[in-house]
Amino acid sequence: MPADILTLHPAPLPPSEAARRRAMLLHPSNVTPRASDSSLQEPGSARQAEELAARFDGLHQEMLNRGLPAREALTEVARTAARDIWDGFALRLRRHRAAGEQIDANVVAVALASIQCMTRALPRHPGDLDYAARTVSTARRRLQYNGGLLHRLHPHRNPAFQEAVATLQSLEAFLNNRHRTAA
């Protein structure tokens, strides 16, 4: 009596999901989030985004009043926001280490490494809006990806990741909107 061997074939993926998976295999920062990923945001995130946009507008106006050209003022806003995010993570890292919370300190250290590309690159290219927008976008994607990996390894989420991602999303939208109006 011959044995029947059943072969299970995976269901075919939609082309967009297949492309997303191929991009993930090449490098995690190439992945664009799915629409369902962005729908998991907290209800207060819209209000927070508006507050951040108002803060970025005020900072941009202050830079213009100091006499900076418009494009350079926008990249200075991005640099200032990157420095604020970096300082916030560094403060959390010092607090966790002082309290002896090594796991949380390691999580924050990963966040600092994720945004390091932004804090080093933005001061080198003043006035280059395309470069600033790409740098902020890359830092946000790295932070989201590394935060997702850490969430799988570390049971509780660190709120610093969500706060920084929200700030970077607002900054990215601010730069893209200003870039469109400047062009």
Tab-separated table of N, CA and C in Angstrom, residues 128-135:
chain	number	residue	atom	x	y	z
A	128	ASP	N	20.492	71.446	2.773
A	128	ASP	CA	20.114	70.384	1.836
A	128	ASP	C	18.865	69.676	2.364
A	129	LEU	N	17.696	70.121	1.895
A	129	LEU	CA	16.424	69.587	2.399
A	129	LEU	C	16.201	68.140	2.002
A	130	ASP	N	16.584	67.773	0.795
A	130	ASP	CA	16.414	66.382	0.367
A	130	ASP	C	17.199	65.444	1.277
A	131	TYR	N	18.429	65.824	1.556
A	131	TYR	CA	19.279	64.999	2.415
A	131	TYR	C	18.713	64.935	3.832
A	132	ALA	N	18.238	66.058	4.333
A	132	ALA	CA	17.673	66.085	5.689
A	132	ALA	C	16.440	65.196	5.787
A	133	ALA	N	15.560	65.272	4.792
A	133	ALA	CA	14.343	64.447	4.817
A	133	ALA	C	14.689	62.962	4.727
A	134	ARG	N	15.658	62.606	3.876
A	134	ARG	CA	16.068	61.199	3.768
A	134	ARG	C	16.702	60.705	5.061
A	135	THR	N	17.507	61.547	5.680
A	135	THR	CA	18.174	61.166	6.920
A	135	THR	C	17.168	60.940	8.040
